[in-house]
Amino acid sequence: MAAMHTETFEIFHNDQNIVPSGYVAIDELIAPTIQVLNQKGYTTMFCCSGHPLEEELTRTTKTEEGYYKTLAYFASYIVFEEGITLPSVPPDFEVRRKIPGTKSASRLTIDKHYTLSKTSDNPFFEMAQQILDTMKQLYQWALELPDFEDNKKKEV
């Protein structure tokens, strides 16, 4: 786990789930991207890198015919503060106006959904690889964005 300072955007890394005063908890893998976005003025509210270590990569469901396994659904996402616009979207990400896990539709959100292949021999490795590849693309995208104030001037 990591934590990011809400004013300086300094990242605090630790393995004890400690969130110092003035910091917010953040997924370790997406922390560098969130830091860059906030430094450039693209203020974020919530984010998730995706989690290949979830208890179940597949879910067992009971049907009339018996039990079957379905593949779990995973996503990486970033929710931005109100008023934020983006000049571009990272590869394979979708733009939404909904905060994940809520019925609210008030914030710009970008997300990417993952599914596991039905023939995967190692679902953890497959999911971890997808998430790591995405975090690399996401970070590169954030580095290439202009500062938000510069972006606003170009839109006018």
mmCIF file of C-alpha atoms in Angstrom:
data_model
loop_
_atom_site.group_PDB
_atom_site.id
_atom_site.type_symbol
_atom_site.label_atom_id
_atom_site.label_comp_id
_atom_site.label_asym_id
_atom_site.label_seq_id
_atom_site.Cartn_x
_atom_site.Cartn_y
_atom_site.Cartn_z
ATOM 1 C CA MET A 1 0.000 0.000 0.000
ATOM 2 C CA ALA A 2 1.021 3.587 -0.539
ATOM 3 C CA ALA A 3 -0.262 6.937 0.665
ATOM 4 C CA MET A 4 -0.148 10.291 -1.122
ATOM 5 C CA HIS A 5 0.006 13.686 0.577
ATOM 6 C CA THR A 6 -3.068 15.714 -0.337
ATOM 7 C CA GLU A 7 -1.135 18.971 -0.898
ATOM 8 C CA THR A 8 2.438 18.076 -1.921
ATOM 9 C CA PHE A 9 1.532 14.783 -3.665
ATOM 10 C CA GLU A 10 4.509 13.114 -1.990
ATOM 11 C CA ILE A 11 4.170 9.313 -2.001
ATOM 12 C CA PHE A 12 4.691 7.406 1.252
ATOM 13 C CA HIS A 13 5.345 3.680 0.687
ATOM 14 C CA ASN A 14 4.823 1.160 3.455
ATOM 15 C CA ASP A 15 3.742 -2.411 3.993
ATOM 16 C CA GLN A 16 1.900 -1.837 7.275
ATOM 17 C CA ASN A 17 -1.179 0.004 5.926
ATOM 18 C CA ILE A 18 -0.123 3.207 7.679
ATOM 19 C CA VAL A 19 -1.733 6.403 6.388
ATOM 20 C CA PRO A 20 -0.053 9.429 7.990
ATOM 21 C CA SER A 21 -2.031 12.585 8.728
ATOM 22 C CA GLY A 22 -2.540 14.651 5.577
ATOM 23 C CA TYR A 23 -2.218 11.598 3.309
ATOM 24 C CA VAL A 24 -4.762 9.389 1.550
ATOM 25 C CA ALA A 25 -4.432 5.650 0.919
ATOM 26 C CA ILE A 26 -3.748 4.634 -2.670
ATOM 27 C CA ASP A 27 -2.962 1.419 -4.530
ATOM 28 C CA GLU A 28 0.795 0.980 -4.852
ATOM 29 C CA LEU A 29 0.715 0.196 -8.585
ATOM 30 C CA ILE A 30 -1.294 3.259 -9.626
ATOM 31 C CA ALA A 31 0.351 5.713 -7.186
ATOM 32 C CA PRO A 32 2.950 7.101 -9.665
ATOM 33 C CA THR A 33 0.226 7.859 -12.219
ATOM 34 C CA ILE A 34 -2.028 9.528 -9.648
ATOM 35 C CA GLN A 35 0.895 11.596 -8.407
ATOM 36 C CA VAL A 36 1.667 12.860 -11.939
ATOM 37 C CA LEU A 37 -1.994 13.602 -12.695
ATOM 38 C CA ASN A 38 -2.403 15.650 -9.524
ATOM 39 C CA GLN A 39 0.892 17.491 -10.039
ATOM 40 C CA LYS A 40 -0.352 18.489 -13.503
ATOM 41 C CA GLY A 41 -3.667 19.746 -12.119
ATOM 42 C CA TYR A 42 -5.897 16.758 -13.031
ATOM 43 C CA THR A 43 -7.230 16.392 -9.493
ATOM 44 C CA THR A 44 -8.291 12.837 -8.679
ATOM 45 C CA MET A 45 -10.793 11.612 -6.100
ATOM 46 C CA PHE A 46 -10.714 7.803 -6.249
ATOM 47 C CA CYS A 47 -8.730 5.171 -8.110
ATOM 48 C CA CYS A 48 -8.025 1.466 -8.317
ATOM 49 C CA SER A 49 -5.244 -0.337 -10.142
ATOM 50 C CA GLY A 50 -7.050 -3.684 -10.115
ATOM 51 C CA HIS A 51 -6.305 -6.586 -7.797
ATOM 52 C CA PRO A 52 -5.035 -9.962 -9.010
ATOM 53 C CA LEU A 53 -4.850 -11.234 -5.417
ATOM 54 C CA GLU A 54 -8.601 -11.226 -4.810
ATOM 55 C CA GLU A 55 -9.772 -14.303 -2.897
ATOM 56 C CA GLU A 56 -11.431 -15.793 -5.937
ATOM 57 C CA LEU A 57 -10.478 -15.235 -9.537
ATOM 58 C CA THR A 58 -13.563 -17.243 -10.426
ATOM 59 C CA ARG A 59 -16.941 -17.340 -8.751
ATOM 60 C CA THR A 60 -18.987 -20.475 -8.213
ATOM 61 C CA THR A 61 -22.679 -20.063 -8.973
ATOM 62 C CA LYS A 62 -25.502 -22.511 -8.238
ATOM 63 C CA THR A 63 -27.978 -23.213 -11.029
ATOM 64 C CA GLU A 64 -30.820 -25.694 -11.352
ATOM 65 C CA GLU A 65 -28.459 -28.008 -13.232
ATOM 66 C CA GLY A 66 -25.724 -27.798 -10.579
ATOM 67 C CA TYR A 67 -22.721 -25.594 -9.968
ATOM 68 C CA TYR A 68 -20.591 -23.800 -12.529
ATOM 69 C CA LYS A 69 -17.745 -21.315 -12.408
ATOM 70 C CA THR A 70 -17.871 -17.898 -13.976
ATOM 71 C CA LEU A 71 -14.914 -15.625 -14.544
ATOM 72 C CA ALA A 72 -14.618 -12.689 -12.197
ATOM 73 C CA TYR A 73 -14.802 -9.108 -13.441
ATOM 74 C CA PHE A 74 -11.945 -6.713 -12.755
ATOM 75 C CA ALA A 75 -11.236 -3.082 -13.594
ATOM 76 C CA SER A 76 -8.720 -0.273 -13.230
ATOM 77 C CA TYR A 77 -10.230 3.178 -12.849
ATOM 78 C CA ILE A 78 -9.609 6.818 -11.964
ATOM 79 C CA VAL A 79 -12.339 9.210 -10.818
ATOM 80 C CA PHE A 80 -11.531 12.907 -11.260
ATOM 81 C CA GLU A 81 -12.652 15.946 -9.284
ATOM 82 C CA GLU A 82 -15.590 17.902 -10.674
ATOM 83 C CA GLY A 83 -14.641 20.207 -13.557
ATOM 84 C CA ILE A 84 -11.716 18.141 -14.825
ATOM 85 C CA THR A 85 -11.562 17.482 -18.568
ATOM 86 C CA LEU A 86 -9.044 15.354 -20.439
ATOM 87 C CA PRO A 87 -7.417 16.116 -23.793
ATOM 88 C CA SER A 88 -6.991 12.383 -24.418
ATOM 89 C CA VAL A 89 -7.848 9.012 -22.904
ATOM 90 C CA PRO A 90 -5.349 6.213 -22.232
ATOM 91 C CA PRO A 91 -5.387 3.204 -24.607
ATOM 92 C CA ASP A 92 -8.293 0.789 -24.012
ATOM 93 C CA PHE A 93 -9.891 3.046 -21.369
ATOM 94 C CA GLU A 94 -13.480 4.249 -21.551
ATOM 95 C CA VAL A 95 -14.810 7.596 -20.366
ATOM 96 C CA ARG A 96 -17.819 7.566 -18.070
ATOM 97 C CA ARG A 97 -19.615 9.982 -15.788
ATOM 98 C CA LYS A 98 -20.255 7.448 -13.034
ATOM 99 C CA ILE A 99 -18.366 6.757 -9.834
ATOM 100 C CA PRO A 100 -17.697 2.985 -9.640
ATOM 101 C CA GLY A 101 -19.792 1.255 -7.007
ATOM 102 C CA THR A 102 -22.342 4.067 -6.752
ATOM 103 C CA LYS A 103 -25.497 5.154 -8.517
ATOM 104 C CA SER A 104 -24.053 8.662 -8.848
ATOM 105 C CA ALA A 105 -23.214 9.964 -12.307
ATOM 106 C CA SER A 106 -21.439 13.203 -11.467
ATOM 107 C CA ARG A 107 -17.698 12.762 -11.991
ATOM 108 C CA LEU A 108 -15.475 12.097 -14.986
ATOM 109 C CA THR A 109 -14.238 8.513 -14.702
ATOM 110 C CA ILE A 110 -11.896 6.565 -16.931
ATOM 111 C CA ASP A 111 -11.833 2.802 -16.608
ATOM 112 C CA LYS A 112 -10.555 -0.334 -18.234
ATOM 113 C CA HIS A 113 -12.199 -3.714 -17.706
ATOM 114 C CA TYR A 114 -10.386 -7.041 -17.612
ATOM 115 C CA THR A 115 -11.597 -10.554 -18.145
ATOM 116 C CA LEU A 116 -9.715 -13.790 -17.790
ATOM 117 C CA SER A 117 -9.508 -16.162 -20.713
ATOM 118 C CA LYS A 118 -11.462 -19.364 -20.218
ATOM 119 C CA THR A 119 -8.361 -21.399 -21.028
ATOM 120 C CA SER A 120 -6.033 -19.691 -18.575
ATOM 121 C CA ASP A 121 -3.688 -22.107 -16.791
ATOM 122 C CA ASN A 122 -2.672 -19.425 -14.311
ATOM 123 C CA PRO A 123 -5.412 -16.819 -13.734
ATOM 124 C CA PHE A 124 -3.338 -14.902 -11.174
ATOM 125 C CA PHE A 125 -0.440 -14.459 -13.609
ATOM 126 C CA GLU A 126 -2.758 -13.524 -16.464
ATOM 127 C CA MET A 127 -4.536 -10.877 -14.377
ATOM 128 C CA ALA A 128 -1.319 -9.543 -12.860
ATOM 129 C CA GLN A 129 0.229 -9.198 -16.326
ATOM 130 C CA GLN A 130 -2.808 -7.325 -17.668
ATOM 131 C CA ILE A 131 -2.761 -4.930 -14.700
ATOM 132 C CA LEU A 132 1.006 -4.311 -14.894
ATOM 133 C CA ASP A 133 0.837 -3.638 -18.641
ATOM 134 C CA THR A 134 -2.042 -1.224 -18.064
ATOM 135 C CA MET A 135 -0.253 0.612 -15.241
ATOM 136 C CA LYS A 136 2.758 1.129 -17.524
ATOM 137 C CA GLN A 137 0.530 2.540 -20.310
ATOM 138 C CA LEU A 138 -1.398 4.686 -17.848
ATOM 139 C CA TYR A 139 1.775 6.208 -16.401
ATOM 140 C CA GLN A 140 3.159 6.981 -19.874
ATOM 141 C CA TRP A 141 -0.154 8.622 -20.812
ATOM 142 C CA ALA A 142 -0.104 10.793 -17.656
ATOM 143 C CA LEU A 143 3.471 11.916 -18.356
ATOM 144 C CA GLU A 144 2.491 13.046 -21.875
ATOM 145 C CA LEU A 145 -0.554 15.105 -20.779
ATOM 146 C CA PRO A 146 -0.168 18.892 -20.786
ATOM 147 C CA ASP A 147 -0.725 20.704 -17.497
ATOM 148 C CA PHE A 148 -4.455 21.077 -16.843
ATOM 149 C CA GLU A 149 -4.348 24.903 -16.947
ATOM 150 C CA ASP A 150 -2.574 24.711 -20.331
ATOM 151 C CA ASN A 151 -5.250 22.261 -21.492
ATOM 152 C CA LYS A 152 -8.061 24.622 -20.424
ATOM 153 C CA LYS A 153 -6.483 27.492 -22.391
ATOM 154 C CA LYS A 154 -6.346 25.319 -25.531
ATOM 155 C CA GLU A 155 -10.034 24.349 -25.191
ATOM 156 C CA VAL A 156 -11.261 27.963 -25.101
#
